[in-house]
Short mmCIF file of C-alpha atoms and ligand atoms in Angstrom, two decimals:
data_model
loop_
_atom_site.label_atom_id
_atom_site.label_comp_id
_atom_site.label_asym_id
_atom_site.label_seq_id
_atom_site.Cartn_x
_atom_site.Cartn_y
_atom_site.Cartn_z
CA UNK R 249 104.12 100.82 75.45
CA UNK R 250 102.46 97.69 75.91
CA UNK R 251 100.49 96.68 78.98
CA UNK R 252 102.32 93.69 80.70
CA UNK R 253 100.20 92.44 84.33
CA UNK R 254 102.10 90.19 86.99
CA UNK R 255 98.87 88.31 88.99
CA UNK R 256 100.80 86.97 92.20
CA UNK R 257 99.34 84.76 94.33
CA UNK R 258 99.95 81.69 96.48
CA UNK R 259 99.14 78.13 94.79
CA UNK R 260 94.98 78.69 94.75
CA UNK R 261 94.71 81.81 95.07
CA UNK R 262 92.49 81.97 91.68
CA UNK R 263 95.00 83.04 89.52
CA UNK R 264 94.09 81.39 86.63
CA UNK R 265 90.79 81.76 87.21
CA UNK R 266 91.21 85.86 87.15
CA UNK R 267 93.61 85.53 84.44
CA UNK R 268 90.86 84.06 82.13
CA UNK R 269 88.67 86.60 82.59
CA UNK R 270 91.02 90.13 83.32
CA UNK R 271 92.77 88.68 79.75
CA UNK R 272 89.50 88.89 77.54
CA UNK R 273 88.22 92.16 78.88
CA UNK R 274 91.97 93.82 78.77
CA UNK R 275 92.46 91.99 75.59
CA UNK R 276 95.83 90.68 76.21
CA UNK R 277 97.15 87.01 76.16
CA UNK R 278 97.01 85.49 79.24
CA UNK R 279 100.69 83.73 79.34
CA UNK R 280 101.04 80.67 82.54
CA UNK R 281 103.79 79.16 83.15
CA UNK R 282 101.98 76.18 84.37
CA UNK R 283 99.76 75.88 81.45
CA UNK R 284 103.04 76.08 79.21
CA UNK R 285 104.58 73.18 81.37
CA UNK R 286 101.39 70.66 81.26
CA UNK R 287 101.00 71.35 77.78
CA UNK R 288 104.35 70.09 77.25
CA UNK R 289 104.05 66.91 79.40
CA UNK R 290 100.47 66.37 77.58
CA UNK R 291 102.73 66.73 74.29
CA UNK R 292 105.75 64.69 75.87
CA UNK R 293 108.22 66.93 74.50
CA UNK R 294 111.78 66.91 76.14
CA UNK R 295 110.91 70.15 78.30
CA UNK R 296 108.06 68.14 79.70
CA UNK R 297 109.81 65.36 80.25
CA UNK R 298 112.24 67.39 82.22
CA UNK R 299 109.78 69.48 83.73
CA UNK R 300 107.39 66.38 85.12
CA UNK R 301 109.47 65.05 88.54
CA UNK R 302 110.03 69.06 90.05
CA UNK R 303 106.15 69.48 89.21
CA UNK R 304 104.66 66.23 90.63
CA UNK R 305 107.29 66.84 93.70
CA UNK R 306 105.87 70.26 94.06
CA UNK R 307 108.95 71.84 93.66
CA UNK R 308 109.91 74.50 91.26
CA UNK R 309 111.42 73.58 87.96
CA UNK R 310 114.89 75.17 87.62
CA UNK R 311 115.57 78.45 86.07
CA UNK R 312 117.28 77.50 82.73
CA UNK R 313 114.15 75.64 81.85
CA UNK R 314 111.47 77.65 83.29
CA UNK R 315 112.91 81.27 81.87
CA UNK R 316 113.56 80.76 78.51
CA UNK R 317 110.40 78.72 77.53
CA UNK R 318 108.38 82.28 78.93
CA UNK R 319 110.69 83.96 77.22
CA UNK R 320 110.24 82.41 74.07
CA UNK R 321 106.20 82.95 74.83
CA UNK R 322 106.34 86.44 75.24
CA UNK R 323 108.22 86.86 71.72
CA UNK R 324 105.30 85.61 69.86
CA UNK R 325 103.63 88.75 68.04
CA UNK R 326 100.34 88.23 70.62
CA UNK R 327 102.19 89.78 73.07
CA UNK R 328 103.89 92.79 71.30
CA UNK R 329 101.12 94.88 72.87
CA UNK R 330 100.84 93.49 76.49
CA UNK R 331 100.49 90.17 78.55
CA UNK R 332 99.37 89.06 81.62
CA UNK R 333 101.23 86.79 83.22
CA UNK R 334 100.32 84.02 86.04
CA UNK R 335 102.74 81.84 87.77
CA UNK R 336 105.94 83.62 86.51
CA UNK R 337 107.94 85.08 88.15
CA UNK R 338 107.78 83.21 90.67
CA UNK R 339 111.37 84.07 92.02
CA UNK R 340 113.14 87.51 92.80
CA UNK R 341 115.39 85.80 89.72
CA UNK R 342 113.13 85.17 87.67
CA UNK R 343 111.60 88.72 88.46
CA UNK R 344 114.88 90.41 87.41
CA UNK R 345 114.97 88.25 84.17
CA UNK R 346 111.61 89.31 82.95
CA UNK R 347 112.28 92.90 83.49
CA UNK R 348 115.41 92.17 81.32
CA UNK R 349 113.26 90.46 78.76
CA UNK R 350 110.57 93.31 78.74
CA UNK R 351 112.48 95.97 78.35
CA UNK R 352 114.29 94.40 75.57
CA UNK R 353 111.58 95.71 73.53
CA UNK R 354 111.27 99.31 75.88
CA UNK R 355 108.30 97.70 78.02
CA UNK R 356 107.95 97.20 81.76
CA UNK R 357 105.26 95.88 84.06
CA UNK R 358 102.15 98.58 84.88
CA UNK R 359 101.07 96.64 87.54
CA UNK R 360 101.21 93.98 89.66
CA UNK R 361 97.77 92.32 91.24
CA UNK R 362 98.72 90.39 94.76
CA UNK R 363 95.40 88.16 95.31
CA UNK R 364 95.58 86.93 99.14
CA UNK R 365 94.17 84.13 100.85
CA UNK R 366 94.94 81.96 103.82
CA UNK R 367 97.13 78.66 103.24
CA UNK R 368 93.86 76.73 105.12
CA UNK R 369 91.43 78.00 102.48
CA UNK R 370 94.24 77.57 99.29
CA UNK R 371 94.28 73.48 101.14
CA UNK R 372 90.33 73.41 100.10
CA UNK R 373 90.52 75.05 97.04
CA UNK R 374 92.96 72.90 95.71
CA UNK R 375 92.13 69.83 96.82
CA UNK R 376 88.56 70.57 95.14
CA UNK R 377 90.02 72.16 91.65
CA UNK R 378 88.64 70.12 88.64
CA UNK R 379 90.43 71.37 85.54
CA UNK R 380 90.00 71.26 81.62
CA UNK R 381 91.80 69.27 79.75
CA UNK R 382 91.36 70.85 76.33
CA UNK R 383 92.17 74.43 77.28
CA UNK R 384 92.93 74.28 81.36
CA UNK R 385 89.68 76.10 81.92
CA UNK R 386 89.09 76.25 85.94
CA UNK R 387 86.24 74.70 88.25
CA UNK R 388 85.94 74.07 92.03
CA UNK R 389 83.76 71.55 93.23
CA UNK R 390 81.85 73.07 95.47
CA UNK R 391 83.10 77.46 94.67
CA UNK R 392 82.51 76.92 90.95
CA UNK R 393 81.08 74.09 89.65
CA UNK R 394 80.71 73.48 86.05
CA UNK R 395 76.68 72.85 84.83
CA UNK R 396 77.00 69.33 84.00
CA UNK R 397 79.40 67.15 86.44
CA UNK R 398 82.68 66.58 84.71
CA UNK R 399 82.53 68.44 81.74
CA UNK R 400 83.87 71.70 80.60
CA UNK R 401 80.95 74.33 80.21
CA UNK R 402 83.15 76.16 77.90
CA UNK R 403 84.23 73.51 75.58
CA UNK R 404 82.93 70.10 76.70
CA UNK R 405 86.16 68.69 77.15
CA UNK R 406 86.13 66.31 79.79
CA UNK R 407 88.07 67.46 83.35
CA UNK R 408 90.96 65.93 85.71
CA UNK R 409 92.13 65.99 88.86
CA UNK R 410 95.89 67.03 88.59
CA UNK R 411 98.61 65.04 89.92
CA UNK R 412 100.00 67.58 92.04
CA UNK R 413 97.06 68.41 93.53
CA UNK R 414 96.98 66.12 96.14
CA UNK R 415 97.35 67.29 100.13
CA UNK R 416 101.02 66.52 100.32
CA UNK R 417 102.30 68.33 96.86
CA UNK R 418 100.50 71.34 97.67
CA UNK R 419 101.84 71.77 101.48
CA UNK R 420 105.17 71.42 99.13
CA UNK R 421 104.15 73.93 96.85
CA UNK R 422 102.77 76.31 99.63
CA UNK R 423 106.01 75.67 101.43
CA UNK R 424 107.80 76.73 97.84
CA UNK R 425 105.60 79.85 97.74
CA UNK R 426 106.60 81.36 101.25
CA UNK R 427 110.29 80.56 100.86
CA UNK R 428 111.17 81.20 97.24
CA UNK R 429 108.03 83.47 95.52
CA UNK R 430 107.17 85.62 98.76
CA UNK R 431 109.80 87.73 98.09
CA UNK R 432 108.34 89.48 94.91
CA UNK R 433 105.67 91.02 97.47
CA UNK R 434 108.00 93.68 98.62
CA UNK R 435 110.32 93.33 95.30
CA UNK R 436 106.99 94.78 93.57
CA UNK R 437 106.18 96.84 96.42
CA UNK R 438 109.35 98.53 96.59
CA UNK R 439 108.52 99.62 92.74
CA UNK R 440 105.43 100.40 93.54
CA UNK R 441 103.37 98.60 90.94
CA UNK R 442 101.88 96.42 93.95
CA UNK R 443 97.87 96.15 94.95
CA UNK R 444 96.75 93.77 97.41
CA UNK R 445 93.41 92.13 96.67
CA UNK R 446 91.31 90.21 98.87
CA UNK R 447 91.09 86.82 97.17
CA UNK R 448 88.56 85.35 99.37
CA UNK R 449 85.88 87.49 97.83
CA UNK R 450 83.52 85.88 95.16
CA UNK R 451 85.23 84.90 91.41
CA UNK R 452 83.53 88.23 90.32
CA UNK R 453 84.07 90.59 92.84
CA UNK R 454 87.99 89.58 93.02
CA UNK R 455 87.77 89.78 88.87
CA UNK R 456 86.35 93.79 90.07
CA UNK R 457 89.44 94.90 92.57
CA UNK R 458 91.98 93.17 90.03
CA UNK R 459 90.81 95.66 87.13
CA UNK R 460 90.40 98.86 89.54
CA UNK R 461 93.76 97.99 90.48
CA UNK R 462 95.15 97.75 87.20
CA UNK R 463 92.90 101.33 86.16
CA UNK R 464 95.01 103.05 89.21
CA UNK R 465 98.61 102.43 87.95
CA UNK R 466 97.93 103.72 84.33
P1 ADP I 750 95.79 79.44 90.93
O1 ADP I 750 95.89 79.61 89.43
O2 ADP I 750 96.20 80.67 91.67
O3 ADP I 750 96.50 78.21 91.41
P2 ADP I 750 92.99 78.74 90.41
O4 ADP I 750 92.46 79.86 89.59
O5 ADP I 750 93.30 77.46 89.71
O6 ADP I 750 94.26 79.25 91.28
O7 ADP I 750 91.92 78.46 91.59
C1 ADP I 750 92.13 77.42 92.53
C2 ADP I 750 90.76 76.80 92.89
O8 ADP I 750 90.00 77.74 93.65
C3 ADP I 750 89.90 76.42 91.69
O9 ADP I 750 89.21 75.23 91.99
C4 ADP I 750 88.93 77.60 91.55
O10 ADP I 750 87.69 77.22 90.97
C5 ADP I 750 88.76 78.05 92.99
N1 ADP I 750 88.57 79.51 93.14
C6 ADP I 750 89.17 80.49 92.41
N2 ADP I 750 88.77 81.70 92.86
C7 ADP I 750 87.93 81.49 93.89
C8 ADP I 750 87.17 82.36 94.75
N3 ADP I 750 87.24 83.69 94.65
N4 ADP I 750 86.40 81.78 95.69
C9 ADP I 750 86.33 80.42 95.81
N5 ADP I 750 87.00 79.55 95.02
C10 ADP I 750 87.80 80.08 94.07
P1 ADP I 751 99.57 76.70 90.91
O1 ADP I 751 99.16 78.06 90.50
O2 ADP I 751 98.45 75.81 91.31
O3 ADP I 751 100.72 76.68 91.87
P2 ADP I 751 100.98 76.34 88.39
O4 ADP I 751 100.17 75.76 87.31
O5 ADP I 751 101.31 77.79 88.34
O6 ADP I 751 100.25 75.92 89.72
O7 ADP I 751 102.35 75.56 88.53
C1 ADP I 751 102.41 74.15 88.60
C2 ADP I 751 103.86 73.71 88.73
O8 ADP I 751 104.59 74.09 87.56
C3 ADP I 751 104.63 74.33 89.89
O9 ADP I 751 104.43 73.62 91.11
C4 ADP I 751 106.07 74.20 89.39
O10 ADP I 751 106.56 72.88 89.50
C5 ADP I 751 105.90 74.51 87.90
N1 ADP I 751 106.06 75.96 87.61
C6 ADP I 751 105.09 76.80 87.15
N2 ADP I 751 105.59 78.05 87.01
C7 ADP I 751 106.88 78.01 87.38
C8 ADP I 751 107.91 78.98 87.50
N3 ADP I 751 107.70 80.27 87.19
N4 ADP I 751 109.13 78.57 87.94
C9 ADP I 751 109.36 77.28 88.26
N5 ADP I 751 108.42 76.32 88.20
C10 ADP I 751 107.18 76.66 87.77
#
């Protein structure tokens, strides 16, 4: 059975951070909805295009969009043996729909990683997150900057600002995250494939609790 990993997390919480680096040593793809979206607008396809005013409005895109383009992810071959997957679900919906995908192919989800931190520290984290535009590698201004001002240290692509991470968009998207993704924290629970981690540890000690966790649902 394959090894499929939920990270959950508020906006900020270093999701994508931890998903870069629990993905190489688990050796799994690391599958983001968000990446999946932005590629899209980068590529102006028509998902992008329908994608762009929920995302740069903070809210979520809807369902019919958002479920089938992860679906169609997870098919790919890379993922026949696990995945780990950040920012989806993000809904008790869209929960229920990815079980229903997995065990399509008789897997489930081992575990599920909840990394906490305050809505005042997600504020400065966001507000300070540089990211790649090449491969949407992660930085922080001042919590992880990258050696040379502006540039990628993994692939020297040059790094943005994004749109939606501006103070009033990510109140929005904080907002989002209590009403509509809070849920899954006793969804999971209630399955018992949830481990809280303490996300305002350093990058590498949160990296540390995220694989122990992962170790004690085998
Ligand atoms: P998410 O994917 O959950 O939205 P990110 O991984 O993009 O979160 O991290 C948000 C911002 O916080 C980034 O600028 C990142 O560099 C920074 N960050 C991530 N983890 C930590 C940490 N443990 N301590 C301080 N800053 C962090
Ligand atoms: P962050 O981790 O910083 O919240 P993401 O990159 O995960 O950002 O998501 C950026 C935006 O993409 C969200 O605000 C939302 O508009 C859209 N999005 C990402 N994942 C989903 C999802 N599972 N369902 C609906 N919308 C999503």
């Amino acid at each position: 059975m394959g090894k499929f990993i939920v990270l959950l997390g508020p906006p900020g919480a270093g999701k994508g951070t931890q998903a870069e680096r629990i993905a190489e040593e688990l050796s799994i793809p690391h599958v983001s909805s968000g990446d999946l979206f932005r590629e899209n607008l980068g590529n102006e396809t028509e998902l992008g295009k329908k994608a762009k005013g929920f995302m740069d409005s903070g809210k979520l895109v809807p369902d019919e969009i958002t479920i089938s383009m992860v679906a169609e992810r997870l098919s790919r071959t890379d993922c026949k043996d696990g995945a780990l997957l950040d920012g989806f679900p993000r809904t008790p919906f869209q929960a229920q729909e990815l079980d229903a995908i997995l065990k399509k192919n008789g897997n489930v989800i081992c575990c599920v990683p909840y990394i906490m931190v305050s809505d005042q520290d997600l504020l400065e984290r966001l507000t300070g997150r540089w990211t790649c535009k090449a491969a949407g590698h992660i930085y922080h201004q001042t919590f992880n900057p990258p050696k040379d001002s502006g540039i990628c240290d993994i692939d020297g692509s040059a790094l943005y600002q994004r749109d939606d991470d501006k103070k009033e968009t990510i109140e929005k998207r904080l907002a989002v995250f209590h009403e509509q993704t809070a849920p899954l924290i006793e969804y999971y629970r209630e399955k018992d494939l949830l481990v809280e981690v303490d996300g305002t540890q350093p990058i590498e000690k949160v990296t540390e609790a995220i694989l122990k966790s992962v170790q004690s649902k085998k």
